[in-house]
Coordinates of N, CA and C in Angstrom, one line a residue:
M1283 N -26.0 22.3 -16.1 CA -26.9 21.8 -15.1 C -26.6 22.5 -13.8
R1284 N -27.6 23.0 -13.2 CA -27.4 23.7 -12.0 C -27.9 22.9 -10.8
V1285 N -27.1 22.8 -9.7 CA -27.5 22.0 -8.6 C -27.9 23.0 -7.5
R1286 N -29.0 22.7 -6.9 CA -29.5 23.6 -5.8 C -29.1 22.9 -4.5
L1287 N -28.5 23.7 -3.6 CA -28.1 23.3 -2.3 C -29.2 23.7 -1.2
S1288 N -29.4 22.9 -0.3 CA -30.2 23.3 0.8 C -29.5 24.3 1.6
L1289 N -30.2 25.0 2.5 CA -29.6 26.0 3.3 C -28.5 25.4 4.2
K1290 N -28.8 24.2 4.8 CA -27.9 23.5 5.6 C -26.7 23.1 4.9
Q1291 N -26.8 22.6 3.7 CA -25.6 22.2 2.9 C -24.8 23.4 2.5
A1292 N -25.4 24.5 2.2 CA -24.7 25.8 1.9 C -23.9 26.3 3.1
L1293 N -24.5 26.3 4.2 CA -23.8 26.7 5.5 C -22.6 25.8 5.8
K1294 N -22.8 24.5 5.6 CA -21.8 23.6 5.8 C -20.6 23.9 4.9
Q1295 N -20.9 24.1 3.6 CA -19.8 24.3 2.7 C -19.1 25.7 2.9
S1296 N -19.8 26.6 3.4 CA -19.1 27.9 3.6 C -18.5 28.1 5.0
L1297 N -19.1 27.4 6.0 CA -18.6 27.6 7.4 C -17.4 26.6 7.7
L1298 N -17.4 25.5 7.1 CA -16.3 24.5 7.4 C -15.0 25.1 7.0
P1299 N -14.8 25.6 5.8 CA -13.4 26.2 5.5 C -13.1 27.4 6.5
L1300 N -14.1 28.1 6.9 CA -13.9 29.2 7.8 C -13.4 28.7 9.2
A1301 N -14.0 27.6 9.6 CA -13.6 27.0 10.9 C -12.1 26.5 10.8
F1302 N -11.7 26.0 9.7 CA -10.3 25.5 9.6 C -9.4 26.7 9.6
M1303 N -9.8 27.9 9.0 CA -8.9 29.0 8.9 C -8.8 29.6 10.3
V1304 N -9.8 29.6 11.1 CA -9.8 30.1 12.5 C -8.9 29.2 13.3
A1305 N -9.0 27.9 13.2 CA -8.2 27.0 14.0 C -6.7 26.9 13.5
A1306 N -6.4 27.3 12.3 CA -5.1 27.2 11.8 C -4.0 27.8 12.6
P1307 N -4.2 29.1 13.1 CA -3.1 29.7 13.9 C -2.8 28.8 15.1
A1308 N -3.8 28.2 15.7 CA -3.5 27.4 16.9 C -2.7 26.2 16.5
V1309 N -3.0 25.6 15.4 CA -2.2 24.4 14.9 C -0.8 24.8 14.6
L1310 N -0.6 25.9 14.0 CA 0.7 26.4 13.5 C 1.5 26.9 14.7
A1311 N 0.9 27.2 15.8 CA 1.6 27.8 16.9 C 2.6 26.9 17.6
G1312 N 2.4 25.6 17.5 CA 3.4 24.7 18.1 C 3.2 24.7 19.6
G1313 N 4.3 24.4 20.3 CA 4.3 24.3 21.7 C 4.4 25.6 22.5
G1314 N 4.5 26.7 21.8 CA 4.5 28.0 22.4 C 5.9 28.4 22.9
G1315 N 6.9 27.5 22.9 CA 8.2 27.9 23.4 C 9.1 28.4 22.3
D1316 N 10.3 28.8 22.7 CA 11.2 29.3 21.7 C 11.7 28.1 20.8
L1317 N 12.0 28.5 19.6 CA 12.6 27.5 18.6 C 14.0 27.2 19.1
V1318 N 14.3 25.9 19.1 CA 15.6 25.5 19.5 C 16.1 24.5 18.4
P1319 N 17.4 24.3 18.2 CA 17.9 23.4 17.3 C 17.5 21.9 17.7
A1320 N 17.3 21.1 16.7 CA 17.1 19.7 17.0 C 18.3 19.1 17.5
P1321 N 18.2 18.1 18.4 CA 19.4 17.5 19.0 C 20.2 16.8 18.0
Y1322 N 21.5 16.9 18.2 CA 22.5 16.2 17.3 C 23.1 15.1 18.1
H1323 N 23.2 13.9 17.5 CA 23.8 12.8 18.2 C 25.0 12.3 17.4
E1324 N 26.1 12.1 18.1 CA 27.3 11.5 17.5 C 27.1 10.1 17.1
E1325 N 26.3 9.4 17.9 CA 26.0 7.9 17.7 C 25.0 7.7 16.6
I1326 N 25.3 7.0 15.6 CA 24.3 6.7 14.5 C 23.7 5.3 14.9
L1327 N 22.4 5.3 15.0 CA 21.7 4.1 15.3 C 21.7 3.1 14.2
N1328 N 21.8 1.9 14.5 CA 21.7 0.8 13.5 C 20.3 0.2 13.7
Q1329 N 19.3 0.8 13.0 CA 18.0 0.3 13.1 C 17.7 -0.9 12.3
I1330 N 17.0 -1.8 12.9 CA 16.7 -3.1 12.2 C 15.2 -3.4 12.1
S1331 N 14.8 -4.2 11.2 CA 13.4 -4.6 11.0 C 13.1 -5.7 12.0
M1332 N 11.8 -5.9 12.1 CA 11.3 -7.0 13.0 C 11.9 -8.4 12.4
R1333 N 11.9 -8.5 11.1 CA 12.4 -9.7 10.5 C 13.9 -9.9 10.9
E1334 N 14.7 -8.9 10.8 CA 16.1 -9.0 11.2 C 16.2 -9.4 12.7
A1335 N 15.4 -8.7 13.5 CA 15.4 -9.0 14.9 C 15.0 -10.5 15.2
E1336 N 14.0 -11.0 14.5 CA 13.5 -12.3 14.6 C 14.7 -13.3 14.3
M1337 N 15.4 -13.0 13.2 CA 16.6 -13.8 12.8 C 17.6 -13.8 13.9
L1338 N 17.9 -12.7 14.5 CA 18.9 -12.6 15.6 C 18.4 -13.3 16.8
L1339 N 17.1 -13.4 17.0 CA 16.6 -14.0 18.2 C 17.0 -15.5 18.3
S1340 N 17.2 -16.1 17.2 CA 17.6 -17.5 17.2 C 19.1 -17.7 17.3
Q1341 N 19.9 -16.7 17.3 CA 21.3 -16.8 17.3 C 21.8 -16.7 18.8
P1342 N 22.7 -17.6 19.1 CA 23.3 -17.6 20.5 C 24.1 -16.4 20.8
G1343 N 24.0 -15.9 22.0 CA 24.8 -14.7 22.4 C 24.2 -13.4 22.1
V1344 N 23.1 -13.3 21.4 CA 22.5 -12.0 21.1 C 21.6 -11.7 22.3
I1345 N 21.7 -10.4 22.8 CA 20.9 -10.0 23.9 C 19.8 -9.0 23.5
F1346 N 18.6 -9.2 23.9 CA 17.5 -8.3 23.6 C 17.2 -7.5 24.9
Y1347 N 17.0 -6.2 24.8 CA 16.7 -5.4 25.9 C 15.3 -4.7 25.7
D1348 N 14.4 -4.8 26.6 CA 13.1 -4.1 26.5 C 13.2 -2.9 27.4
V1349 N 13.0 -1.7 26.7 CA 13.1 -0.4 27.4 C 11.8 0.2 27.6
N1350 N 10.7 -0.6 27.8 CA 9.4 -0.1 28.1 C 9.1 0.1 29.5
T1351 N 8.0 0.7 29.8 CA 7.5 0.8 31.2 C 7.2 -0.6 31.7
L1352 N 7.1 -0.7 33.0 CA 6.8 -2.0 33.7 C 5.5 -2.5 33.3
E1353 N 4.5 -1.6 33.0 CA 3.2 -2.0 32.6 C 3.2 -2.7 31.2
I1354 N 3.9 -2.1 30.3 CA 4.0 -2.6 29.0 C 4.8 -3.9 29.0
W1355 N 5.9 -4.0 29.8 CA 6.7 -5.2 30.0 C 5.8 -6.3 30.5
G1356 N 4.9 -6.0 31.4 CA 4.0 -7.0 32.0 C 3.0 -7.6 31.0
D1357 N 2.7 -6.9 30.0 CA 1.8 -7.4 29.0 C 2.5 -8.3 28.0
G1358 N 3.8 -8.4 28.1 CA 4.5 -9.3 27.2 C 5.7 -8.7 26.6
F1359 N 6.8 -9.5 26.3 CA 8.0 -9.0 25.8 C 8.6 -10.1 24.8
I1360 N 9.5 -9.7 24.0 CA 10.2 -10.6 23.1 C 10.8 -11.7 24.0
P1361 N 10.7 -13.0 23.6 CA 11.2 -14.1 24.4 C 12.7 -13.9 24.7
G1362 N 13.0 -14.0 26.0 CA 14.4 -13.9 26.5 C 14.8 -12.5 26.7
A1363 N 14.0 -11.5 26.4 CA 14.5 -10.1 26.5 C 14.6 -9.7 28.0
I1364 N 15.6 -8.8 28.3 CA 15.9 -8.4 29.6 C 15.2 -7.0 29.8
Y1365 N 14.5 -6.8 30.9 CA 13.9 -5.5 31.2 C 15.0 -4.5 31.6
F1366 N 15.0 -3.5 30.8 CA 16.2 -2.5 30.8 C 15.8 -1.2 31.6
N1367 N 14.6 -0.9 31.8 CA 14.2 0.4 32.3 C 14.4 0.4 33.8
V1368 N 15.6 0.3 34.3 CA 15.9 0.3 35.7 C 17.1 1.3 36.0
N1369 N 17.2 1.7 37.2 CA 18.3 2.6 37.6 C 19.7 2.0 37.4
N1370 N 19.9 0.7 37.7 CA 21.2 0.1 37.6 C 21.4 -0.6 36.2
W1371 N 20.9 0.0 35.1 CA 21.0 -0.7 33.8 C 22.4 -1.0 33.4
K1372 N 23.4 -0.3 33.9 CA 24.8 -0.7 33.4 C 25.2 -2.1 33.9
T1373 N 24.6 -2.5 35.0 CA 24.9 -3.9 35.5 C 24.3 -5.0 34.6
L1374 N 23.4 -4.6 33.7 CA 22.8 -5.6 32.8 C 23.6 -5.8 31.5
L1375 N 24.6 -5.0 31.3 CA 25.4 -5.0 30.1 C 26.4 -6.1 30.1
P1376 N 26.7 -6.8 29.0 CA 27.7 -7.8 29.0 C 29.1 -7.2 29.1
E1377 N 30.1 -8.1 29.5 CA 31.5 -7.6 29.6 C 32.1 -7.4 28.2
N1378 N 31.7 -8.3 27.3 CA 32.2 -8.2 25.9 C 31.6 -7.1 25.2
K1379 N 32.3 -6.1 24.8 CA 31.7 -4.9 24.2 C 31.4 -5.1 22.7
D1380 N 31.7 -6.3 22.2 CA 31.3 -6.7 20.8 C 30.1 -7.5 20.7
T1381 N 29.4 -7.7 21.9 CA 28.2 -8.5 21.9 C 27.1 -7.8 21.1
T1382 N 26.3 -8.6 20.4 CA 25.2 -8.0 19.6 C 24.1 -7.8 20.6
M1383 N 23.6 -6.6 20.6 CA 22.5 -6.2 21.5 C 21.4 -5.5 20.7
V1384 N 20.1 -5.9 21.0 CA 19.0 -5.3 20.3 C 18.1 -4.6 21.4
F1385 N 17.9 -3.3 21.2 CA 17.0 -2.5 22.1 C 15.7 -2.2 21.4
Y1386 N 14.6 -2.3 22.1 CA 13.3 -1.9 21.6 C 12.5 -1.3 22.7
C1387 N 11.5 -0.5 22.4 CA 10.5 0.0 23.3 C 9.1 -0.3 22.8
A1388 N 8.2 0.6 22.9 CA 6.8 0.4 22.5 C 6.6 0.3 21.0
N1389 N 6.9 1.4 20.3 CA 6.7 1.5 18.9 C 7.5 2.6 18.3
R1390 N 7.3 3.0 17.1 CA 8.1 4.1 16.4 C 8.0 5.4 17.1
L1391 N 6.9 5.7 17.8 CA 6.8 7.0 18.5 C 7.6 7.0 19.8
C1392 N 7.9 5.9 20.3 CA 8.7 5.8 21.6 C 10.1 6.0 21.3
T1393 N 10.8 6.8 22.1 CA 12.2 7.1 21.9 C 13.1 6.5 23.0
A1394 N 12.5 5.8 23.9 CA 13.3 5.2 25.0 C 14.4 4.3 24.6
S1395 N 14.1 3.5 23.6 CA 15.2 2.5 23.1 C 16.2 3.3 22.3
N1396 N 15.9 4.4 21.6 CA 16.9 5.2 21.0 C 17.9 5.7 22.0
V1397 N 17.4 6.3 23.0 CA 18.2 6.9 24.1 C 19.1 5.8 24.7
A1398 N 18.5 4.7 25.1 CA 19.2 3.6 25.7 C 20.3 3.1 24.8
A1399 N 20.0 2.8 23.5 CA 21.0 2.3 22.6 C 22.2 3.3 22.5
R1400 N 21.9 4.6 22.4 CA 22.9 5.6 22.2 C 23.8 5.7 23.5
E1401 N 23.2 5.6 24.7 CA 23.9 5.6 25.9 C 24.9 4.4 26.0
V1402 N 24.4 3.2 25.5 CA 25.3 2.0 25.5 C 26.4 2.2 24.5
M1403 N 26.1 2.8 23.4 CA 27.2 3.0 22.4 C 28.2 4.0 23.0
K1404 N 27.8 5.0 23.7 CA 28.8 5.9 24.4 C 29.7 5.2 25.3
L1405 N 29.3 4.0 25.8 CA 30.2 3.2 26.7 C 31.1 2.3 25.9
G1406 N 31.1 2.4 24.6 CA 32.0 1.7 23.8 C 31.5 0.3 23.2
Y1407 N 30.3 0.1 23.4 CA 29.7 -1.2 22.8 C 29.6 -0.9 21.3
T1408 N 30.0 -2.0 20.5 CA 30.1 -1.8 19.0 C 29.0 -2.4 18.2
D1409 N 28.2 -3.3 18.7 CA 27.2 -4.0 17.9 C 25.8 -3.8 18.5
V1410 N 25.4 -2.5 18.6 CA 24.2 -2.1 19.2 C 23.2 -1.9 18.1
R1411 N 22.0 -2.5 18.2 CA 20.9 -2.3 17.2 C 19.7 -1.8 17.9
Q1412 N 18.8 -1.2 17.1 CA 17.5 -0.7 17.7 C 16.4 -1.1 16.7
M1413 N 15.3 -1.6 17.3 CA 14.2 -2.1 16.5 C 13.0 -1.1 16.7
P1414 N 12.8 -0.2 15.7 CA 11.9 0.9 15.9 C 10.4 0.4 16.1
D1415 N 10.0 -0.7 15.5 CA 8.6 -1.1 15.5 C 8.2 -1.5 16.9
G1416 N 9.2 -1.8 17.8 CA 8.9 -2.1 19.2 C 8.0 -3.3 19.4
I1417 N 7.6 -3.5 20.7 CA 6.8 -4.6 21.1 C 5.4 -4.6 20.5
Y1418 N 4.9 -3.4 20.3 CA 3.5 -3.4 19.7 C 3.6 -3.9 18.2
G1419 N 4.6 -3.5 17.5 CA 4.7 -4.0 16.1 C 5.0 -5.5 16.1
W1420 N 5.8 -6.0 17.1 CA 6.1 -7.4 17.3 C 4.8 -8.2 17.5
R1421 N 4.0 -7.7 18.5 CA 2.7 -8.4 18.8 C 1.7 -8.4 17.7
I1422 N 1.6 -7.2 17.0 CA 0.6 -7.1 15.9 C 1.0 -8.1 14.8
S1423 N 2.3 -8.3 14.6 CA 2.7 -9.2 13.5 C 2.5 -10.7 13.8
G1424 N 2.1 -11.0 15.1 CA 1.8 -12.3 15.5 C 3.1 -13.1 16.0
R1425 N 4.1 -12.4 16.2 CA 5.3 -13.0 16.7 C 5.2 -13.4 18.1
P1426 N 5.9 -14.4 18.6 CA 5.7 -14.9 20.0 C 6.2 -13.9 21.0
I1427 N 5.6 -13.9 22.2 CA 6.0 -13.1 23.3 C 6.0 -14.0 24.6
E1428 N 6.7 -13.5 25.6 CA 6.7 -14.1 26.9 C 6.1 -13.1 27.9
R1429 N 5.7 -13.6 29.0 CA 5.2 -12.8 30.1 C 6.0 -13.1 31.3
P1430 N 6.1 -12.1 32.2 CA 6.9 -12.3 33.4 C 6.2 -13.3 34.3

């Protein structure tokens, strides 16, 4: 059985792959800079799920740090979380270096909480955790938030 294509359909089928081939070099070009090695970190992050974070939220002495921008913080944060994206962030840390701390930012694409958690670990804190799903995952899941 032979199927007849209209001229418009035939052009679509033949030009669309051609358009992808023309655009491919731009896609494969990357940022245009030199290739550099990926960063290596001595500190291994202890990443936790939202469920684990929620369980920690009810435990006394656990500190949550929100590493988002002020605009995102203003839209809501995990109840009791401390806004961490400040110049004097070291003053926000507990004296006890064994304190459980949970860092989060916006979502899995945001790396601010990764950086903050690693910096705190470099200072000798031993129970540092990072929640990759961030505040957006927290909100989407229907978990409670606070507003400033």
